[in-house]
Short mmCIF file of C-alpha atoms (C1' of nucleotides) in Angstrom, two decimals:
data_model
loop_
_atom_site.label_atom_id
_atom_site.label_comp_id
_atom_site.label_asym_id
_atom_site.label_seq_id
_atom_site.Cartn_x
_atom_site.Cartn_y
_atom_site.Cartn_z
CA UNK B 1 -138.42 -244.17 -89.90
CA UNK B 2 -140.05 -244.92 -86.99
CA UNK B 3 -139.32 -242.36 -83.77
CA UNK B 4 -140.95 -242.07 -80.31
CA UNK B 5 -144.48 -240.16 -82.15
CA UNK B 6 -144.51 -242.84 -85.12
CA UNK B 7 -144.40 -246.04 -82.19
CA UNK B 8 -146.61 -244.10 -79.85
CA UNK B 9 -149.09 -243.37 -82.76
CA UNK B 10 -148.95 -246.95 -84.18
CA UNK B 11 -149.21 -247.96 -80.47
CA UNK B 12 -152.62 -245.91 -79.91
CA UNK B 13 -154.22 -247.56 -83.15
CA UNK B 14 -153.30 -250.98 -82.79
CA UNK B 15 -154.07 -251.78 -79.35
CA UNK B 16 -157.50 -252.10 -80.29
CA UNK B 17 -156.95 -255.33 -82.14
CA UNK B 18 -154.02 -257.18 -79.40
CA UNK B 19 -155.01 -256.02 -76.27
CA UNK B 20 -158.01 -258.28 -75.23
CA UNK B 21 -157.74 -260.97 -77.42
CA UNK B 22 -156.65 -264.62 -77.41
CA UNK B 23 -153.65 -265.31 -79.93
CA UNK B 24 -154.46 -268.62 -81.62
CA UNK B 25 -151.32 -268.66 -83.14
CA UNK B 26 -148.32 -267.08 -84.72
CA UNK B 27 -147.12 -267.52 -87.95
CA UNK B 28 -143.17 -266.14 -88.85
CA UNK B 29 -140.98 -266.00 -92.06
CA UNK B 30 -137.67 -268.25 -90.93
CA UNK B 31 -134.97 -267.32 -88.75
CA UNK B 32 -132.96 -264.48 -89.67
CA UNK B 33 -131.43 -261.30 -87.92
CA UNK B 34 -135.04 -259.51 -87.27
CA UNK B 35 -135.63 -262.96 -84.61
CA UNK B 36 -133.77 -261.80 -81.18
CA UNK B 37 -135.79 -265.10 -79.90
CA UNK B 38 -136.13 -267.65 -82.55
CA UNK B 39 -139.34 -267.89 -84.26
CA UNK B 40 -139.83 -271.39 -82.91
CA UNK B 41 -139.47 -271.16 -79.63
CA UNK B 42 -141.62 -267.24 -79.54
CA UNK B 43 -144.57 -269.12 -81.68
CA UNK B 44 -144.63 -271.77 -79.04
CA UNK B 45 -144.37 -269.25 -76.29
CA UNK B 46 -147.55 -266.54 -77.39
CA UNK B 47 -149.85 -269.69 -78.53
CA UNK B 48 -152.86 -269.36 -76.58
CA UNK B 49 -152.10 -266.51 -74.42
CA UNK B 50 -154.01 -263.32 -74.42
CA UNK B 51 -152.48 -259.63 -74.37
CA UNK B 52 -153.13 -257.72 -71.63
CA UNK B 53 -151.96 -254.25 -72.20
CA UNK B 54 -149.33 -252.55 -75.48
CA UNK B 55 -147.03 -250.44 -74.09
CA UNK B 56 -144.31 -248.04 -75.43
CA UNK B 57 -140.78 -248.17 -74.11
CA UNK B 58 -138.84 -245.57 -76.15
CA UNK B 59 -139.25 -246.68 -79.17
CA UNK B 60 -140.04 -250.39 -78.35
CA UNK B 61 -143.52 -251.58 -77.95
CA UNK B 62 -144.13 -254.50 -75.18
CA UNK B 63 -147.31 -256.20 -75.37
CA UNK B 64 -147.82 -258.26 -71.79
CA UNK B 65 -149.50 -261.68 -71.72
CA UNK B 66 -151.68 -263.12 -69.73
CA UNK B 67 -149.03 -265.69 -67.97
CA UNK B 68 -146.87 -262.47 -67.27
CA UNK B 69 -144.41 -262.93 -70.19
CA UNK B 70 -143.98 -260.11 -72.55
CA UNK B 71 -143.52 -259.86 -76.09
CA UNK B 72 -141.00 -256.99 -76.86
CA UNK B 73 -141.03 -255.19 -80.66
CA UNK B 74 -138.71 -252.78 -82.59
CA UNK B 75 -139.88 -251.49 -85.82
CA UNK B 76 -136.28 -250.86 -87.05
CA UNK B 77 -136.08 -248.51 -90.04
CA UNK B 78 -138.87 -249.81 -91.63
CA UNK B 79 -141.41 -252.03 -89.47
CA UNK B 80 -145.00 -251.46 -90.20
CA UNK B 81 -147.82 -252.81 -87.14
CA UNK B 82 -151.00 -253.04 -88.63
CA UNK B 83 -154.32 -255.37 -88.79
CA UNK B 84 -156.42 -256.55 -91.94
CA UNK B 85 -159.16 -254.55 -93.40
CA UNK B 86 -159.67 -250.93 -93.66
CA UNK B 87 -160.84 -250.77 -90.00
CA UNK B 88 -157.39 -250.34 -88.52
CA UNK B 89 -156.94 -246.99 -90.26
CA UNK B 90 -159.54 -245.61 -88.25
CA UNK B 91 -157.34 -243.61 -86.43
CA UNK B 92 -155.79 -241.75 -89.05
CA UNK B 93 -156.28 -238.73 -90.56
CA UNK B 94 -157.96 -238.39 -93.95
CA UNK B 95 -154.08 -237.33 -94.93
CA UNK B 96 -152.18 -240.26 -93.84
CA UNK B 97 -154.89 -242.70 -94.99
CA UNK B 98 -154.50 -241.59 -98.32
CA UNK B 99 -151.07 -241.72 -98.29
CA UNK B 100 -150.69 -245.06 -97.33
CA UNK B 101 -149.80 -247.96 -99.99
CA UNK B 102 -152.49 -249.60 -101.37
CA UNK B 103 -151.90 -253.25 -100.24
CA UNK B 104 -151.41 -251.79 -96.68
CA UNK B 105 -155.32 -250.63 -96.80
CA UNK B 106 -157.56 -253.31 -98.20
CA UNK B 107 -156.78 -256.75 -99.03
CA UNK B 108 -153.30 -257.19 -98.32
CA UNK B 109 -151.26 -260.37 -98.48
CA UNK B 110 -148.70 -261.67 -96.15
CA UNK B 111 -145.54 -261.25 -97.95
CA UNK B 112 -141.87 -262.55 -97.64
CA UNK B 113 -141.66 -259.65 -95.62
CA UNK B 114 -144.52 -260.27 -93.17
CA UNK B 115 -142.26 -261.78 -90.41
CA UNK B 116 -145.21 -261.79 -87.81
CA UNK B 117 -148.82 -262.77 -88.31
CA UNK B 118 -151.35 -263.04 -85.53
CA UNK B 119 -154.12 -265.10 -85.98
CA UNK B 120 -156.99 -264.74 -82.71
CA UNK B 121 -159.30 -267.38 -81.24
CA UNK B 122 -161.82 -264.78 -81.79
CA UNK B 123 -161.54 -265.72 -85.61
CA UNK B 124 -161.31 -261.63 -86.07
CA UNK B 125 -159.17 -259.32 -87.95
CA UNK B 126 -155.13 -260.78 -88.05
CA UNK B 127 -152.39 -258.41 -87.09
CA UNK B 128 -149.29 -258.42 -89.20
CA UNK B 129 -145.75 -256.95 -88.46
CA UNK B 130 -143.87 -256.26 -92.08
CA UNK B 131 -140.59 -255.08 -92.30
CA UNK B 132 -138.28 -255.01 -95.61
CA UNK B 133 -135.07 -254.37 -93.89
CA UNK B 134 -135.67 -256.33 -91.14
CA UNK B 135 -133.65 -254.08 -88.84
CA UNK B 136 -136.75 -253.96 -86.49
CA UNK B 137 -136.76 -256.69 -83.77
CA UNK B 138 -138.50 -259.63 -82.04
CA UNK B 139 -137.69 -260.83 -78.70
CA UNK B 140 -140.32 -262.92 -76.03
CA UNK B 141 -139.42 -262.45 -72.66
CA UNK B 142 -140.76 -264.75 -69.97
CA UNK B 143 -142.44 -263.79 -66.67
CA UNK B 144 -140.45 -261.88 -64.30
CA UNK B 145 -137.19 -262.11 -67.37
CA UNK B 146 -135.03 -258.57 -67.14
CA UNK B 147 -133.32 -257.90 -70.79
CA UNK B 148 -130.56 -255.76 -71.25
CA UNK B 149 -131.99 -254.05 -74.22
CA UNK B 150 -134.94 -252.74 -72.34
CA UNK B 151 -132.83 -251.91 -69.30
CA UNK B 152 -130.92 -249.72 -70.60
CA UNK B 153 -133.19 -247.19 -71.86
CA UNK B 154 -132.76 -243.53 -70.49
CA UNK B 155 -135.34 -241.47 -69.54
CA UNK B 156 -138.77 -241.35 -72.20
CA UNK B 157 -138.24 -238.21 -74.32
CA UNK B 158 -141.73 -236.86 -73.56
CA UNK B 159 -141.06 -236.99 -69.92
CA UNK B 160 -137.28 -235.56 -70.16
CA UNK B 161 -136.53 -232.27 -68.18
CA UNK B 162 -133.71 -229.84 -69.29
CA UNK B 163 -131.97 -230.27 -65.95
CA UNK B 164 -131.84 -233.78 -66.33
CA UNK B 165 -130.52 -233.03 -70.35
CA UNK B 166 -127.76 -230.69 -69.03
CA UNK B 167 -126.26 -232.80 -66.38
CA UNK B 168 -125.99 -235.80 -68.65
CA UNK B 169 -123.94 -233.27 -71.16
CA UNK B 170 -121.20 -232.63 -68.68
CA UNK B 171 -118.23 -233.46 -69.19
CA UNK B 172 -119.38 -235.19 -73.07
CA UNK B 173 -117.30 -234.72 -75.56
CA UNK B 174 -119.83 -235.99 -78.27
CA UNK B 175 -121.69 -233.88 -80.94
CA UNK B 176 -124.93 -232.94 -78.76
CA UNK B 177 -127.01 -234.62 -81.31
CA UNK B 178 -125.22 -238.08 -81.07
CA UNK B 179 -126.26 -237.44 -77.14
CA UNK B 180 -130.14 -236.62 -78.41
CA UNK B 181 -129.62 -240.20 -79.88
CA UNK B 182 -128.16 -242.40 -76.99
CA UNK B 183 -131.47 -244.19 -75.87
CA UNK B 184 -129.79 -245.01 -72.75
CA UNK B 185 -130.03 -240.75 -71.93
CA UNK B 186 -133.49 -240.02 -73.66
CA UNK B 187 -135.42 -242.66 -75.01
CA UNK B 188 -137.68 -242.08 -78.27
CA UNK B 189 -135.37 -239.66 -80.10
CA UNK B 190 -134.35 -240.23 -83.62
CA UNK B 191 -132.60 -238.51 -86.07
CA UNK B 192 -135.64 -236.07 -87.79
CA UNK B 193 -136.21 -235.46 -84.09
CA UNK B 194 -132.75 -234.40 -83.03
CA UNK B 195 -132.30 -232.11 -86.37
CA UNK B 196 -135.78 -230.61 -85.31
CA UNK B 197 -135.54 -230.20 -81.94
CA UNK B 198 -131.95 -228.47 -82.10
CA UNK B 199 -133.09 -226.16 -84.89
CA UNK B 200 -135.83 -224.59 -82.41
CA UNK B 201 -133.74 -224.38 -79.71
CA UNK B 202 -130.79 -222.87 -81.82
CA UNK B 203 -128.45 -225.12 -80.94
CA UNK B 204 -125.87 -226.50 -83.82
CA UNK B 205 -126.14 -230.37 -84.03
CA UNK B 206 -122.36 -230.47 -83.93
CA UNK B 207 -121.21 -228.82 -81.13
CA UNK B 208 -119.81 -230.89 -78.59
CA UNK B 209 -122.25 -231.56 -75.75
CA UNK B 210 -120.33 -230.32 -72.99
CA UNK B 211 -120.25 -226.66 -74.41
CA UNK B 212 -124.19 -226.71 -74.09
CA UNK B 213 -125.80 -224.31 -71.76
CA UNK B 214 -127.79 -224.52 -68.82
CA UNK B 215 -130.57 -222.21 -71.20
CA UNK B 216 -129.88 -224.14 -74.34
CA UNK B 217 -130.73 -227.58 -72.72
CA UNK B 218 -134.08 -226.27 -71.17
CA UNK B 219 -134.89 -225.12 -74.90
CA UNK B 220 -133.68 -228.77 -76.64
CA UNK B 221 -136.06 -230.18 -74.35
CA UNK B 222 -138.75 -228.01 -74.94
CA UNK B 223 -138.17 -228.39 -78.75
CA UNK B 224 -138.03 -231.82 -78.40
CA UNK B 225 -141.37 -231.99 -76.85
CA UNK B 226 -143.23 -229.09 -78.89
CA UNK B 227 -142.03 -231.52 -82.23
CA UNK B 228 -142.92 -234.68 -80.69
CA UNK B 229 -146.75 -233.82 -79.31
CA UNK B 230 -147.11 -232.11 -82.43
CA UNK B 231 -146.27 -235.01 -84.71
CA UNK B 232 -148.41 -237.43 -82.11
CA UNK B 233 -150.96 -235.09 -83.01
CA UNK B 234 -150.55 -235.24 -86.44
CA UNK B 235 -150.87 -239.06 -86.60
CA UNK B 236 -147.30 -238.93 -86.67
CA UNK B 237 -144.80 -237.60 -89.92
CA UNK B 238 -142.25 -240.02 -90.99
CA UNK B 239 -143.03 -243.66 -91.02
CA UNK B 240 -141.90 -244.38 -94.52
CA UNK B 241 -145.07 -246.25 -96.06
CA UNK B 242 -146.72 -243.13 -94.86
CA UNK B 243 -144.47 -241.40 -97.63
CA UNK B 244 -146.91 -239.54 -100.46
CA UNK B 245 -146.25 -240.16 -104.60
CA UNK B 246 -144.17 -237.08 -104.40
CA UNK B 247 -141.93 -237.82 -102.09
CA UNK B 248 -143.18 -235.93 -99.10
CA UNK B 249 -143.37 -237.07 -95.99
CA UNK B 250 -146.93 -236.99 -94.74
CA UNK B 251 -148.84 -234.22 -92.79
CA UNK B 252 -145.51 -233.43 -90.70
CA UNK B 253 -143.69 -232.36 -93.80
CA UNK B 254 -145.03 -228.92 -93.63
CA UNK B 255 -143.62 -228.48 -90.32
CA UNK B 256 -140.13 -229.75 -90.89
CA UNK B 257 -137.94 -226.92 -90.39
CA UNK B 258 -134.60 -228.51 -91.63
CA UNK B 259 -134.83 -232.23 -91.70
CA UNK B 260 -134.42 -233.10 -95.84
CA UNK B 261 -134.37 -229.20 -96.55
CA UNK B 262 -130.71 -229.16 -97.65
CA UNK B 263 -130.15 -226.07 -99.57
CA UNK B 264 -133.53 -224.63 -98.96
CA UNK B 265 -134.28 -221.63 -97.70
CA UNK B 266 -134.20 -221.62 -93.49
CA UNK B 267 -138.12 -220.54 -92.30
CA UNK B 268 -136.56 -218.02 -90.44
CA UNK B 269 -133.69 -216.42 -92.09
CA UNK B 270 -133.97 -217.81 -95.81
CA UNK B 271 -129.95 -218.93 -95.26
CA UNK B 272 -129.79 -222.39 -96.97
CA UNK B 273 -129.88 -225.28 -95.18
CA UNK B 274 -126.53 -227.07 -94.56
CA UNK B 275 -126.12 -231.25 -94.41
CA UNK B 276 -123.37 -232.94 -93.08
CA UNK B 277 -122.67 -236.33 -91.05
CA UNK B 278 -122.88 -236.88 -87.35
CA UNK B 279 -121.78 -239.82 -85.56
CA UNK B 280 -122.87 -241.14 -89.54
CA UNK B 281 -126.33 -239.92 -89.46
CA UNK B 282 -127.25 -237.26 -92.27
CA UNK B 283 -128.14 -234.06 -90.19
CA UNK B 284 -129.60 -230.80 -91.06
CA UNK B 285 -128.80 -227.45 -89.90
CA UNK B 286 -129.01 -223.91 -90.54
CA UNK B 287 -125.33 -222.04 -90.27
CA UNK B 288 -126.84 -218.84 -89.54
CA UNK B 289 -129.74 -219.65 -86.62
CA UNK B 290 -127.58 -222.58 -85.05
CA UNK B 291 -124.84 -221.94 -83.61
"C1'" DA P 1 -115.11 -244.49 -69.65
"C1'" DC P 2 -115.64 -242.72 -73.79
"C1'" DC P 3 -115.80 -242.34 -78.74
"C1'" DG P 4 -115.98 -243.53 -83.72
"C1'" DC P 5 -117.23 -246.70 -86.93
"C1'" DA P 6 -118.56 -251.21 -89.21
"C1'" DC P 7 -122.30 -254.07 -89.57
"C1'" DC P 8 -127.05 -255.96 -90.31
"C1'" DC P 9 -130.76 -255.32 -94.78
"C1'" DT P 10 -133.26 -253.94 -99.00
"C1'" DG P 11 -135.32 -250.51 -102.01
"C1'" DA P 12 -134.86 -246.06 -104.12
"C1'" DG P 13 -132.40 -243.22 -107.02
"C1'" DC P 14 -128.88 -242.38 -110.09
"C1'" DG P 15 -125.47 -242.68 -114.01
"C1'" DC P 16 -124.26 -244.98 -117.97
"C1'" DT N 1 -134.89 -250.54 -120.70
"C1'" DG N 2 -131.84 -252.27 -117.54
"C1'" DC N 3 -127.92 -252.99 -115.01
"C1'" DG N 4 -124.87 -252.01 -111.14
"C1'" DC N 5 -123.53 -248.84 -107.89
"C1'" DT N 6 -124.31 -245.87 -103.73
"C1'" DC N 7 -126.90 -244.28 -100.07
"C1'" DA N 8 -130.08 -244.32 -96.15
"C1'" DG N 9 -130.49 -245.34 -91.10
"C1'" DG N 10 -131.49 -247.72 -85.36
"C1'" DG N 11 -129.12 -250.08 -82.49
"C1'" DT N 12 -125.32 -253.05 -81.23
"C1'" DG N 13 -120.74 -254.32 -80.55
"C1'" DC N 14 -115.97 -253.91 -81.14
"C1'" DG N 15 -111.45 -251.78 -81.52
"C1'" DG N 16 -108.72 -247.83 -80.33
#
DNA sequence: ACCGCACCCTGAGCGC
DNA sequence: TGCGCTCAGGGTGCGG
């Protein structure tokens, strides 16, 4: 699933092959729930332009156009960003390449699930957006257009301070991790994240948010940020096709400290790991550490 | 204003 | 081998 280091690492090795180049043209699968703008109308509207810059919003990317509109993207649960040929997957490690599926390295085919495919003037490599669920999104905005969805984001996770954290906490009666989640407080965080972040900083994913310390929310936010650089670093841990034969979860796995550990041993007290459900998102914890 | 939950979707994993 | 069921989850929107 694809959090704040997944988009911002998918973001650093595609921009390469959209930023700079003329789009020719845009092919989509037919309307359906992924389409914020209908594929009509966005094919129409990216025809011919070329992309300026890809940035990250959260976990949106937003790659601006030439005529000043902007092409807004949401990998969902399962969205994958990536061009033809082996080139893209320069910028991974050895580990992640390897890991990848095969049809996502060499010769892969636009499939019911490709609901984006960029075709350049240049006559160069095609960019494709695939995603199986389709609970990523697509949305064109025109020059100058404000939309609601990227308005509301909070505060980037990477740039969050713990002062910030603990004032938003007051006075919330939510699990602290269901606040971790609210993109309109931090953007980026997701639920390995939150699990993660909360473990370091000994903090128990269910306790309500306004029983949070001044302390505790300095060291959320510095867990937060020690998991997400590292995982940036990493060429980021949990985008699903990045998922090896065995089930793990790419070179981040050795790192996770409770996310998907149920009943294993904790790293740092051997206690087994507990699972239960926040705000209906499976969450890890260990009783004894997090309290 | 705040909170909990249903919904959108499809593939993986499981039991029979 | 294969069927059918359940589960997973980001973000939105609605009902309480």
């Amino acid at each position: 699933m694809p959090e704040l280091p997944e988009v911002e690492v998918t973001r650093r090795r595609i921009a390469p092959y959209l930023v700079g180049r003329r789009i020719d043209r845009l092919r989509t699968t037919r309307p359906s729930y992924f389409f914020v703008t209908p594929p009509a109308r966005l094919r129409k509207a990216v025809a011919g332009r070329e992309v300026t810059a890809l940035e990250r919003l959260g976990k949106y990317l937003r790659a601006r156009l030439d005529d000043g509109s902007q092409l807004v993207l949401h990998l969902g649960m399962t969205g994958q960003l990536f061009a033809a040929g082996a080139s893209s997957l320069r910028l991974l490690s050895a580990t992640a390449r390897a890991a990848l599926t095969p049809e996502a390295q060499v010769g892969f085919r636009p499939d019911a699930h490709t609901h984006l495919r960029f075709c350049f003037a240049d006559g160069g490599p095609e960019v494709y957006l695939r995603d199986t669920r389709k609970f990523g999104k697509v949305l064109w905005l025109a020059a100058g257009e404000e939309h609601p969805r990227l308005a509301r984001l909070g505060t980037d996770a990477l740039l969050m301070e713990g002062n910030a954290l603990f004032v938003a906490t007051r006075k919330r009666k939510v699990a602290i991790k269901s606040l971790l989640l609210d993109q309109a407080i931090i953007a980026g965080v997701g639920n390995i994240y939150a699990d993660e972040a909360l473990f370091l900083a000994g903090v128990r994913p269910t306790r309500k948010a306004l029983r949070v310390t001044k302390r505790e929310s300095d060291g959320i936010v510095a867990g937060l940020h020690r998991v997400l650089n590292r995982s940036i670093e990493t060429g980021g841990s949990s985008i699903s096709d990045y998922v090896t034969p065995d089930g793990s979860d790419g070179a981040y796995q050795s790192e996770r400290r409770v996310y998907a550990r149920t009943g294993e041993p904790c790293t740092v007290c051997r206690a087994p790991i507990a699972r239960t459900v926040v705000g209906a998102r499976g969450t890890h914890y260990c009783p004894a550490c997090q309290r």
